[in-house]
Amino acid sequence: EPEVTQTPSHQVTQMGQEVILRCVPISNHLYFYWYRQILGQKVEFLVSFYNNEISEKSEIFDDQFSVERPDGSNFTLKIRSTKLEDSAMYFCASSEGGTGSSYEQYFGPGTRLTVT
Amino acid sequence: QQPVQSPQAVILREGEDAVINCSSSKALYSVHWYRQKHGEAPVFLMILLKGGEQKGHEKISASFNEKKQQSSLYLTASQLSYSGTYFCGTVEGYTGNQFYFGTGTSLTVIP
């Protein structure tokens, strides 16, 4: 069964450093998403991406964050100048169609980011 | 924007039933339900659309009251594997792909 993959599974970085989290969505999916989940809290929407551009973004997704689909398979989340409060699990998800069209999302296993 | 769920936590014995509620302050186009086990990614359970269409899990049912902007997830004859945190998710109107997860309900099924 096709699945979303994410690398690395755990990333430790120092405050102020830049990190890139990588995701490979399911191959025939067109919509891609990033979420974060601070330990013990709810899953928070960061951004959705379609047709090589951001479709929607939340208030959390400020200038510190950027997303890119550098090639036909990878979808990346870049966090510039990381802060302690960026420590969280970051989930990538993909779907065939948009959630507004009522397609389910398939989540990757997540990348645990620890900022020290 | 964030849907509110109730209860926050529930403990069941195997075979018992549970209802998880999800409520939004805004008009809803659809409601999605996901389950997340500890340390794992959320897994899709069900989508409910305006007009009554549903798609999802065979053994789990749900309802969607568009007027009240509420949805309920019904877990019947619970099994140990049902344990996890349940999140509803909402898309507010056909605006695109901004998706809000609810506050979550922790469900624990014990033997």
Coordinates of C-alpha atoms in Angstrom, one line a residue:
Chain A
E1 CA 0.0 0.0 0.0
P2 CA 1.4 3.4 -0.9
E3 CA 2.5 5.6 2.0
V4 CA 3.8 9.0 2.9
T5 CA 7.4 8.9 4.0
Q6 CA 9.4 11.5 6.0
T7 CA 13.0 11.9 6.8
P8 CA 14.7 12.2 9.2
S9 CA 12.6 10.6 11.9
H10 CA 14.4 12.7 14.5
Q11 CA 16.3 15.9 14.1
V12 CA 18.2 17.7 16.8
T13 CA 19.3 21.2 16.1
Q14 CA 20.6 24.2 18.0
M15 CA 18.6 27.4 18.4
G16 CA 19.2 29.7 15.5
Q17 CA 20.0 27.0 13.0
E18 CA 18.1 26.2 9.8
V19 CA 16.5 22.8 9.3
I20 CA 14.9 21.1 6.3
L21 CA 12.3 18.4 6.9
R22 CA 11.6 16.2 4.0
C23 CA 8.6 14.3 2.8
V24 CA 7.7 12.0 -0.1
P25 CA 4.0 12.2 -0.7
I26 CA 2.0 9.4 -2.3
S27 CA 2.8 9.5 -6.0
N28 CA -0.6 10.3 -7.5
H29 CA -1.6 12.8 -4.8
L30 CA -1.9 16.5 -5.8
Y31 CA -2.3 18.2 -2.4
F32 CA 0.4 18.3 0.3
Y33 CA 0.3 19.5 3.8
W34 CA 2.5 20.2 6.8
Y35 CA 1.2 20.0 10.4
R36 CA 3.0 20.2 13.7
Q37 CA 2.1 18.7 17.1
I38 CA 3.7 19.9 20.2
L39 CA 4.1 17.0 22.7
G40 CA 0.7 16.2 24.3
Q41 CA -1.2 18.8 22.3
K42 CA -3.4 18.8 19.3
V43 CA -2.3 18.6 15.6
E44 CA -2.0 22.1 14.2
F45 CA -2.3 23.0 10.5
L46 CA 0.7 24.9 9.1
V47 CA 0.3 25.0 5.3
S48 CA -1.2 23.3 2.3
F49 CA 0.4 23.2 -1.2
Y50 CA -1.1 22.6 -4.6
N51 CA 0.1 23.1 -8.1
N52 CA 3.5 24.3 -6.9
E53 CA 2.2 27.0 -4.7
I54 CA 0.9 27.6 -1.2
S55 CA -2.9 27.1 -1.1
E56 CA -3.6 28.0 2.5
K57 CA -1.5 28.8 5.5
S58 CA -2.1 29.3 9.2
E59 CA -1.0 32.1 11.5
I60 CA 1.8 29.8 12.7
F61 CA 3.3 29.7 9.2
D62 CA 5.2 33.0 9.3
D63 CA 8.3 34.2 7.5
Q64 CA 10.3 31.7 9.4
F65 CA 8.8 28.8 7.4
S66 CA 8.9 28.0 3.8
V67 CA 7.8 25.0 1.7
E68 CA 9.1 23.7 -1.6
R69 CA 8.6 20.9 -4.0
P70 CA 12.1 20.8 -5.5
D71 CA 11.4 17.9 -7.8
G72 CA 8.6 15.6 -8.8
S73 CA 8.6 13.6 -5.5
N74 CA 9.9 15.5 -2.5
F75 CA 8.0 18.1 -0.5
T76 CA 10.1 20.0 2.0
L77 CA 9.5 22.3 5.0
K78 CA 12.3 24.7 5.8
I79 CA 12.5 26.4 9.2
R80 CA 14.9 29.3 9.4
S81 CA 16.5 30.3 12.6
T82 CA 14.9 27.7 14.8
K83 CA 13.5 28.6 18.2
L84 CA 13.0 26.4 21.3
E85 CA 9.3 26.6 20.8
D86 CA 9.7 25.0 17.3
S87 CA 10.3 21.7 19.1
A88 CA 7.5 19.4 18.0
M89 CA 6.5 16.5 15.8
Y90 CA 6.1 17.6 12.2
F91 CA 3.7 15.6 10.1
C92 CA 3.5 15.7 6.3
A93 CA 0.3 14.6 4.7
S94 CA -1.0 14.2 1.1
S95 CA -4.4 13.7 -0.5
E96 CA -5.7 13.1 -4.0
G97 CA -7.9 16.1 -3.9
G98 CA -8.3 19.0 -1.5
T99 CA -9.9 18.7 1.9
G100 CA -12.4 21.2 0.6
S101 CA -13.4 18.5 -1.9
S102 CA -13.6 16.1 1.0
Y103 CA -10.6 13.9 0.3
E104 CA -8.9 12.1 3.2
Q105 CA -5.4 12.9 4.1
Y106 CA -2.7 10.3 4.4
F107 CA -0.1 11.2 7.1
G108 CA 3.6 10.3 7.2
P109 CA 5.2 8.9 10.4
G110 CA 6.5 12.4 11.4
T111 CA 9.8 14.0 12.1
R112 CA 10.5 14.8 15.7
L113 CA 12.3 18.1 15.8
T114 CA 14.2 19.0 19.0
V115 CA 15.7 22.5 19.3
T116 CA 18.3 22.9 22.0
Chain B
Q1 CA -11.7 28.3 14.2
Q2 CA -10.6 25.2 16.2
P3 CA -13.4 22.7 16.7
V4 CA -14.1 21.8 20.4
Q5 CA -14.5 18.1 21.3
S6 CA -16.1 16.5 24.3
P7 CA -15.4 14.6 26.4
Q8 CA -11.7 15.3 26.7
A9 CA -11.1 11.8 27.9
V10 CA -13.0 8.6 28.4
I11 CA -12.2 5.1 29.7
L12 CA -14.3 2.2 28.5
R13 CA -14.3 -1.5 29.1
E14 CA -14.2 -3.8 26.1
G15 CA -17.6 -4.1 24.5
E16 CA -18.9 -0.8 25.8
D17 CA -20.0 2.1 23.6
A18 CA -18.8 5.7 23.4
V19 CA -19.8 8.9 21.7
I20 CA -17.4 11.7 20.9
N21 CA -18.7 15.1 20.0
C22 CA -17.2 17.8 17.9
S23 CA -18.6 21.3 17.7
S24 CA -17.6 24.3 15.6
S25 CA -18.5 28.0 15.9
K26 CA -18.5 28.3 12.1
A27 CA -20.5 26.9 9.3
L28 CA -19.1 23.6 8.2
Y29 CA -18.7 22.1 4.7
S30 CA -17.5 18.7 6.0
V31 CA -16.2 17.0 9.1
H32 CA -13.3 14.6 9.1
W33 CA -12.5 12.1 11.9
Y34 CA -9.0 10.8 12.6
R35 CA -7.5 8.5 15.2
Q36 CA -4.0 8.9 16.5
K37 CA -2.3 6.2 18.6
H38 CA 0.5 7.3 20.9
G39 CA 3.7 8.1 19.0
E40 CA 2.1 7.5 15.6
A41 CA 0.6 9.6 12.9
P42 CA -3.2 10.3 12.6
V43 CA -5.1 7.8 10.6
F44 CA -8.2 8.6 8.6
L45 CA -11.5 7.2 9.9
M46 CA -14.3 9.0 8.2
I47 CA -15.6 12.0 6.3
L48 CA -19.1 13.4 6.6
L49 CA -20.4 15.9 4.0
K50 CA -23.2 18.3 3.9
G51 CA -26.3 16.5 2.6
G52 CA -25.6 13.3 4.5
E53 CA -22.9 11.6 2.3
Q54 CA -20.3 9.7 4.3
K55 CA -17.2 7.7 3.5
G56 CA -15.0 5.8 5.8
H57 CA -14.6 3.1 8.3
E58 CA -17.1 0.2 8.3
K59 CA -17.3 -0.4 12.0
I60 CA -17.5 3.2 13.1
S61 CA -20.4 5.5 12.5
A62 CA -20.9 9.2 12.8
S63 CA -23.4 11.9 12.3
F64 CA -23.2 15.5 11.1
N65 CA -25.7 18.1 12.1
E66 CA -25.1 21.0 9.7
K67 CA -27.5 23.4 11.3
K68 CA -25.9 22.9 14.8
Q69 CA -22.4 22.7 13.3
Q70 CA -21.8 19.5 15.2
S71 CA -20.6 16.0 14.5
S72 CA -20.6 12.9 16.7
L73 CA -18.6 9.8 16.4
Y74 CA -20.1 6.6 17.6
L75 CA -17.9 3.7 18.8
T76 CA -19.9 0.6 19.5
A77 CA -18.8 -2.6 21.1
S78 CA -15.4 -1.1 21.7
Q79 CA -12.2 -3.2 21.2
L80 CA -8.8 -2.7 22.8
S81 CA -7.6 -1.5 19.4
Y82 CA -9.9 1.5 19.6
S83 CA -7.7 3.1 22.2
G84 CA -6.1 6.3 21.0
T85 CA -6.8 10.0 20.6
Y86 CA -9.7 10.9 18.3
F87 CA -9.6 14.2 16.4
C88 CA -12.3 15.7 14.4
G89 CA -11.2 18.0 11.6
T90 CA -13.1 20.7 9.8
V91 CA -12.9 22.6 6.6
E92 CA -14.7 25.9 7.0
G93 CA -16.6 26.4 3.8
Y94 CA -15.2 25.5 0.3
T95 CA -12.3 27.9 0.7
G96 CA -9.5 25.6 -0.2
N97 CA -7.4 23.5 2.0
Q98 CA -7.2 25.0 5.4
F99 CA -7.9 22.2 7.9
Y100 CA -8.4 22.5 11.6
F101 CA -8.1 19.6 14.0
G102 CA -10.2 19.6 17.1
T103 CA -9.0 19.6 20.7
G104 CA -8.9 15.8 20.8
T105 CA -10.6 13.1 22.9
S106 CA -8.4 10.4 24.5
L107 CA -10.1 7.1 24.5
T108 CA -8.8 4.2 26.6
V109 CA -10.3 0.7 26.3
I110 CA -9.5 -1.7 29.1
P111 CA -10.1 -5.4 29.3

